[in-house]
Amino acid sequence: MNIPESTLPRVVIVGGGFAGVRLVKTLANKNVQVVLIDKHNYHTFQPLLYQVSSSGLEPDSIAYPLRKIIKAHKTTFFRLAEVERIQPEEKRIKTSIGSIQYDYLVLATGTKTNFFGNDAIKTHSMPMKSVPQALNIRSLILQNFEKAAIANTKQEREAFLNFVIVGGGPTGVELAGAIAELKNNILPRDYRDLNRQDMHIHLLEGANRVLPPMSEHASKQAEKFLTELGVNVHCNTFVKDYDGLHVKTNTTLEFQSETLIWAAGVTGAPIHGLKANSLIEKSNRYSVNNFNQVEGYDSIFAIGDIALMTTDAYPNGHPQVAQPAIQQGKLLGENILRHIQQKPLQPFSYKDKGSMATIGRNKAVVDLKHFKFGGFFAWFVWMFIHLMSLVGFRNRVIVFFNWTYNYINFDKAARLIIRPFKK
């Protein structure tokens, strides 16, 4: 892999998500050699993927080059590769471009879409976990509008204009709201030959309310906002089968839709090679102690979504969102430096900063520890937090400009089919 030999301890980090990037920054220019490995050469700000899918933002405004993050880190290196296997006995990992030895190995591989074993849904639905997938959804939505404009029958037209989103968590709720704004603001202006009333957005959630991880107050407000936007919310409903056109659920509810977007869950993305008892099979997450060490290993760590640390407050592990990943990345960097200096490690303690979701223009919900609110102020808080959390000044400026333009003009400027999607 052409990494220079060094007398410094080598820390190999697999994954350039929130956890991996925060760890890299914590170890910057310290007495360690850091090797960051990822299958993409950019960091993705996943909370805003839905805005790429719904034509609100271009992908380069939520993606940031990993090499640019480390350009001032003298002893940090990046390699574009996929890790194929861990060989813990030799302290080595095998990748698609060669092998490399490590002193410390950190797994920050995150999650992948969970289809719960349903191959038909996996084949025909649209996941949204990466920039390419978000662009596929954007292209498909716009292509469906174009096909609906020339459809010969009402049934065919409605199938193109029926959008089914499975999963009423933050991703599903935010995407449903964004597509509803396309219906309300873009369709009447760009597609005057289409009847806006023929377009339907269905949000399906298996639980008895949307936003199950958040408070009931947030759930009720979110459902109210969605209904006001024209989204049809179906709780206690999950998809049993989808063949690319016909959607069958656990109830009598059925749809004809050319577009089913799957936002119903994730599962860990582990790497082959570690002991079986290191991995929690149900969630595909590595079992870690309160120092983020993988069970059975002293020098292998897991952080972020792939790590499952059980505590009294979080018996099923921490939520798979950005904040636990960022906090674990920071502390692990400090702990690795402590370990090198033979100092005691500090246990991880998660500081919950709250959760939030936006449903559309002037509509959002925020849950803080002692305060819950929704509406315009929550929407403003959501925008500010997400804007400040983006990596890179340029990205913040571009997103701010786009949001300002969209707000003033009721527009989504990225309505481009750059790369047509074929089912």
XYZ file of C-alpha atoms in Angstrom:
423
model
C 0.000 0.000 0.000
C 3.109 2.210 -0.156
C 2.809 3.586 3.374
C 6.185 4.874 4.651
C 7.901 2.849 7.362
C 7.890 4.632 10.684
C 8.994 4.129 14.264
C 5.700 5.708 15.381
C 2.793 3.444 16.421
C 0.508 2.899 13.439
C -3.250 3.492 13.827
C -5.305 2.111 10.942
C -8.821 3.542 10.722
C -11.401 1.863 8.483
C -14.181 4.273 7.535
C -14.340 8.013 6.874
C -17.728 8.728 8.430
C -18.432 10.916 11.452
C -16.551 8.623 13.857
C -13.531 8.022 11.633
C -13.101 11.683 10.680
C -13.343 12.839 14.300
C -10.726 10.273 15.315
C -8.409 11.392 12.514
C -8.703 15.001 13.678
C -8.008 14.033 17.289
C -4.816 12.188 16.282
C -3.659 14.932 13.897
C 0.091 15.591 14.130
C 0.455 13.538 17.301
C 3.181 10.925 17.811
C 1.363 8.288 15.774
C 1.157 7.311 12.128
C -2.463 7.284 10.979
C -3.748 5.416 7.914
C -7.350 6.144 6.936
C -8.988 3.648 4.572
C -12.356 4.128 2.868
C -14.046 2.834 -0.276
C -14.937 6.449 -1.160
C -12.541 9.389 -1.299
C -15.012 11.674 0.441
C -16.884 12.076 3.709
C -20.675 12.161 3.341
C -22.872 14.302 5.556
C -25.634 11.694 5.662
C -28.307 13.772 7.489
C -28.734 15.824 4.301
C -28.781 12.960 1.791
C -32.551 13.311 1.523
C -32.091 16.866 0.189
C -29.941 15.522 -2.645
C -32.654 12.913 -3.341
C -35.353 15.603 -3.517
C -33.376 18.085 -5.680
C -32.719 20.555 -2.874
C -28.928 20.242 -2.893
C -26.195 19.056 -5.230
C -24.060 16.183 -3.887
C -20.838 18.204 -3.731
C -22.392 20.414 -1.045
C -22.730 17.504 1.421
C -19.574 15.589 0.473
C -16.028 16.585 1.402
C -12.718 15.106 0.130
C -11.015 12.997 2.782
C -7.582 13.993 1.502
C -8.495 17.639 2.038
C -9.326 16.872 5.674
C -5.862 15.396 6.268
C -3.797 17.702 4.049
C -2.147 19.410 7.038
C -1.659 16.167 8.981
C 1.998 15.302 8.391
C 1.826 11.693 9.573
C -1.646 10.835 8.256
C -2.222 8.941 5.009
C -5.324 8.022 3.030
C -5.887 4.981 0.834
C -8.896 4.361 -1.394
C -9.704 0.699 -0.840
C -12.174 -1.833 0.521
C -11.087 -3.877 3.524
C -11.677 -7.571 2.825
C -10.444 -9.328 5.962
C -8.866 -8.733 9.353
C -5.990 -11.027 10.364
C -5.734 -10.269 14.102
C -3.061 -12.890 14.832
C -0.665 -11.044 12.521
C -2.052 -7.568 13.301
C -2.739 -7.132 9.622
C -5.692 -6.284 7.390
C -6.153 -7.377 3.807
C -7.637 -4.813 1.398
C -8.474 -4.597 -2.290
C -5.116 -2.866 -2.934
C -2.867 -4.893 -0.635
C -2.200 -5.619 3.022
C -1.059 -3.412 5.867
C 0.025 -4.058 9.441
C -1.266 -2.085 12.407
C -0.499 -1.431 16.034
C -4.043 -0.202 16.636
C -7.002 -1.005 14.393
C -10.178 1.085 14.558
C -13.342 -0.106 12.816
C -15.680 2.751 11.910
C -17.470 1.074 9.011
C -20.952 2.287 9.933
C -24.095 0.612 8.656
C -25.768 -0.580 5.494
C -29.437 -0.828 4.526
C -31.343 -3.615 6.251
C -33.931 -5.308 4.014
C -34.796 -7.856 6.716
C -34.147 -10.766 4.374
C -36.738 -9.709 1.770
C -34.967 -10.242 -1.563
C -37.841 -8.822 -3.649
C -37.720 -5.512 -1.792
C -33.918 -5.491 -1.991
C -34.113 -5.960 -5.763
C -36.820 -3.426 -6.599
C -36.755 -0.719 -3.917
C -34.559 2.369 -3.684
C -32.230 2.587 -0.652
C -30.700 5.900 0.436
C -27.434 5.365 2.320
C -24.920 6.956 -0.058
C -24.517 9.843 -2.490
C -24.892 7.604 -5.604
C -28.109 6.144 -4.169
C -29.456 9.623 -3.421
C -28.707 10.662 -7.008
C -30.519 7.537 -8.256
C -33.620 8.559 -6.304
C -33.419 12.115 -7.635
C -33.172 10.886 -11.219
C -36.008 8.399 -10.759
C -38.364 11.012 -9.270
C -37.736 13.452 -12.133
C -37.896 10.682 -14.760
C -41.249 9.606 -13.341
C -42.563 13.150 -13.708
C -41.479 13.133 -17.348
C -43.043 9.704 -17.981
C -46.257 10.726 -16.249
C -46.558 13.670 -18.641
C -46.726 11.299 -21.627
C -48.576 8.382 -19.988
C -51.457 7.018 -22.044
C -53.742 5.990 -19.185
C -54.675 7.435 -15.809
C -53.620 4.196 -14.080
C -50.160 4.366 -15.648
C -49.840 8.073 -14.796
C -50.782 7.500 -11.168
C -48.218 4.700 -10.823
C -45.505 7.159 -11.865
C -46.851 9.780 -9.444
C -47.318 7.432 -6.493
C -44.353 7.620 -4.087
C -44.156 5.073 -1.271
C -41.623 5.688 1.513
C -41.116 2.834 3.956
C -39.888 3.826 7.405
C -41.209 6.667 9.534
C -37.960 7.504 11.304
C -36.182 10.840 10.750
C -34.975 9.872 7.263
C -38.401 8.777 6.045
C -40.209 11.734 7.602
C -37.750 14.277 6.186
C -37.828 12.719 2.718
C -41.633 12.545 2.693
C -41.813 16.237 3.585
C -39.281 17.154 0.893
C -41.126 15.221 -1.831
C -44.387 16.849 -0.681
C -42.779 20.239 -1.271
C -41.885 19.093 -4.793
C -45.556 18.274 -5.294
C -46.818 21.544 -3.849
C -44.274 24.002 -5.281
C -42.512 22.479 -8.301
C -45.060 20.247 -10.024
C -47.624 23.047 -10.680
C -44.958 25.282 -12.251
C -42.710 22.844 -14.140
C -45.348 20.295 -15.157
C -48.452 22.319 -15.978
C -49.790 19.392 -18.030
C -49.980 17.250 -14.873
C -52.667 17.450 -12.210
C -51.093 17.940 -8.800
C -53.934 15.966 -7.214
C -52.801 12.844 -9.111
C -49.550 12.757 -7.117
C -49.660 10.867 -3.818
C -47.015 10.368 -1.152
C -47.459 7.461 1.243
C -45.322 7.095 4.372
C -45.460 3.614 5.937
C -44.311 2.970 9.502
C -44.446 -0.380 11.299
C -44.776 1.195 14.753
C -47.886 2.961 16.034
C -46.424 6.434 15.403
C -43.860 8.198 13.223
C -40.472 9.120 14.696
C -40.505 6.222 17.211
C -37.091 7.161 18.721
C -38.355 10.647 19.588
C -40.984 11.832 22.078
C -44.714 11.399 21.543
C -44.963 15.182 21.387
C -42.545 15.239 18.440
C -44.366 12.341 16.761
C -47.761 14.039 16.969
C -46.419 17.327 15.655
C -44.517 15.607 12.841
C -47.612 13.682 11.737
C -49.645 16.900 11.843
C -47.049 18.701 9.687
C -46.915 15.792 7.216
C -50.696 15.729 6.893
C -50.756 19.485 6.265
C -48.266 18.958 3.428
C -50.479 16.271 1.890
C -48.544 13.160 2.945
C -50.628 10.052 3.675
C -49.275 8.536 6.906
C -49.926 4.826 7.542
C -48.793 3.546 10.956
C -48.785 -0.118 12.039
C -48.124 -0.863 8.377
C -45.158 -2.591 6.780
C -44.397 -3.863 3.276
C -44.561 -7.589 2.674
C -43.769 -7.625 -1.044
C -42.871 -5.330 -3.932
C -42.294 -6.402 -7.536
C -41.388 -3.005 -8.944
C -45.005 -1.913 -9.405
C -47.326 -3.564 -6.875
C -46.828 -2.828 -3.169
C -48.383 -5.329 -0.769
C -48.589 -4.613 2.953
C -49.581 -6.501 6.090
C -53.027 -4.875 5.849
C -55.558 -4.620 3.047
C -53.669 -1.540 1.852
C -52.053 -1.970 -1.582
C -50.481 0.509 -4.002
C -49.361 0.686 -7.584
C -46.105 2.612 -7.582
C -43.016 2.846 -9.738
C -41.092 4.227 -6.742
C -40.653 2.576 -3.352
C -37.973 4.209 -1.205
C -36.663 2.020 1.616
C -35.794 3.896 4.815
C -36.955 1.196 7.211
C -33.761 0.300 8.997
C -30.047 -0.367 8.972
C -27.699 -3.131 10.022
C -24.007 -3.047 10.809
C -21.347 -3.400 8.119
C -18.757 -5.679 9.784
C -15.537 -7.070 8.290
C -14.624 -10.753 8.169
C -11.896 -12.130 10.387
C -12.751 -11.555 14.034
C -14.040 -14.126 16.524
C -17.717 -14.973 16.286
C -18.425 -13.784 19.829
C -17.083 -10.325 18.929
C -20.126 -9.687 16.748
C -23.729 -9.324 17.911
C -25.444 -11.318 15.172
C -28.880 -9.698 15.510
C -27.623 -6.193 14.761
C -24.301 -6.997 13.010
C -22.527 -4.661 15.444
C -19.291 -5.329 17.301
C -19.623 -5.847 21.045
C -17.337 -3.313 22.728
C -16.475 -2.414 26.307
C -16.672 1.113 27.695
C -13.273 1.910 26.132
C -14.599 0.852 22.687
C -12.334 -2.204 22.596
C -13.865 -5.049 20.586
C -14.615 -8.037 22.793
C -11.635 -10.380 22.888
C -9.083 -7.881 21.549
C -6.874 -5.268 23.211
C -5.729 -3.369 20.135
C -8.879 -3.542 17.965
C -11.547 -0.909 18.548
C -14.954 -0.139 17.063
C -16.664 3.262 17.147
C -19.842 4.810 15.818
C -22.759 2.879 14.365
C -20.837 -0.394 14.098
C -20.094 -0.438 17.863
C -22.563 -1.774 20.425
C -21.744 -0.652 23.948
C -24.330 -1.679 26.520
C -24.873 0.536 29.573
C -27.644 0.944 32.140
C -28.942 3.958 30.249
C -28.561 2.278 26.824
C -29.057 -1.500 27.251
C -29.379 -1.925 23.461
C -26.421 0.290 22.629
C -26.244 3.970 21.797
C -28.440 5.419 19.043
C -26.952 5.070 15.566
C -26.706 8.791 14.881
C -23.872 11.274 14.466
C -23.342 12.458 18.042
C -22.340 9.115 19.668
C -19.974 8.507 16.736
C -18.343 11.930 17.044
C -17.982 11.666 20.817
C -16.543 8.128 20.618
C -14.089 9.193 17.911
C -12.789 12.058 20.035
C -12.399 10.012 23.231
C -10.814 7.039 21.464
C -8.164 9.291 19.955
C -7.326 10.548 23.435
C -7.364 6.998 24.808
C -5.001 5.666 22.142
C -2.530 8.377 23.072
C -2.995 7.472 26.749
C -2.403 3.791 25.967
C 0.832 4.583 24.147
C 1.965 6.550 27.209
C 0.858 3.650 29.445
C -1.741 5.788 31.177
C -5.179 4.500 32.263
C -7.963 4.757 29.689
C -11.046 6.901 30.230
C -14.453 5.185 29.899
C -16.946 6.519 27.382
C -20.009 8.362 28.632
C -22.505 9.576 26.065
C -23.760 13.139 26.392
C -27.166 13.255 24.712
C -27.536 16.642 23.012
C -31.074 15.921 21.854
C -32.637 14.890 18.559
C -34.460 16.681 15.785
C -36.164 16.207 12.446
C -37.421 18.613 9.802
C -40.623 18.018 7.881
C -40.492 20.956 5.508
C -40.501 24.706 5.214
C -40.979 26.252 8.694
C -41.789 22.784 10.062
C -39.506 20.796 12.373
C -39.480 19.099 15.767
C -36.753 19.213 18.411
C -36.377 17.043 21.524
C -34.015 18.321 24.194
C -33.603 16.808 27.641
C -35.923 19.234 29.396
C -37.541 21.038 26.484
C -39.511 19.908 23.442
C -40.771 22.221 20.718
C -41.761 22.384 17.072
C -42.606 24.757 14.251
C -40.619 27.666 12.840
C -38.143 28.043 15.712
C -37.400 24.297 15.683
C -36.888 24.526 11.912
C -34.459 27.426 12.372
C -32.534 25.487 15.071
C -32.422 22.416 12.801
C -30.993 24.482 9.925
C -28.374 26.179 12.103
C -27.147 22.940 13.708
C -26.905 21.109 10.385
C -25.226 24.050 8.671
C -22.567 24.326 11.368
C -22.023 20.540 11.392
C -21.059 20.386 7.711
C -17.382 19.726 7.008
C -15.737 22.628 5.194
C -16.449 26.348 4.907
C -17.299 26.066 1.191
C -19.993 23.470 1.868
C -21.567 25.679 4.528
C -21.662 28.655 2.158
C -23.161 26.619 -0.707
C -25.824 25.007 1.472
C -26.714 28.343 3.080
C -27.055 29.964 -0.355
C -29.225 27.085 -1.634
C -31.477 27.146 1.412
C -31.879 30.925 1.161
C -32.672 30.720 -2.554
C -35.127 27.863 -2.012
C -36.855 29.716 0.828
C -37.308 32.948 -1.103
C -38.346 31.343 -4.390
C -40.156 28.200 -3.191
C -37.798 26.393 -5.541
C -35.465 23.400 -5.666
C -32.712 24.325 -8.062
C -31.035 20.915 -8.491
C -33.756 19.415 -10.698
C -31.309 17.763 -13.078
C -31.249 14.257 -14.507
C -27.477 14.108 -14.901
C -27.235 10.360 -14.715
C -30.488 8.658 -15.815
C -31.485 5.772 -13.570
C -32.528 2.447 -15.083
C -34.384 -0.088 -13.015
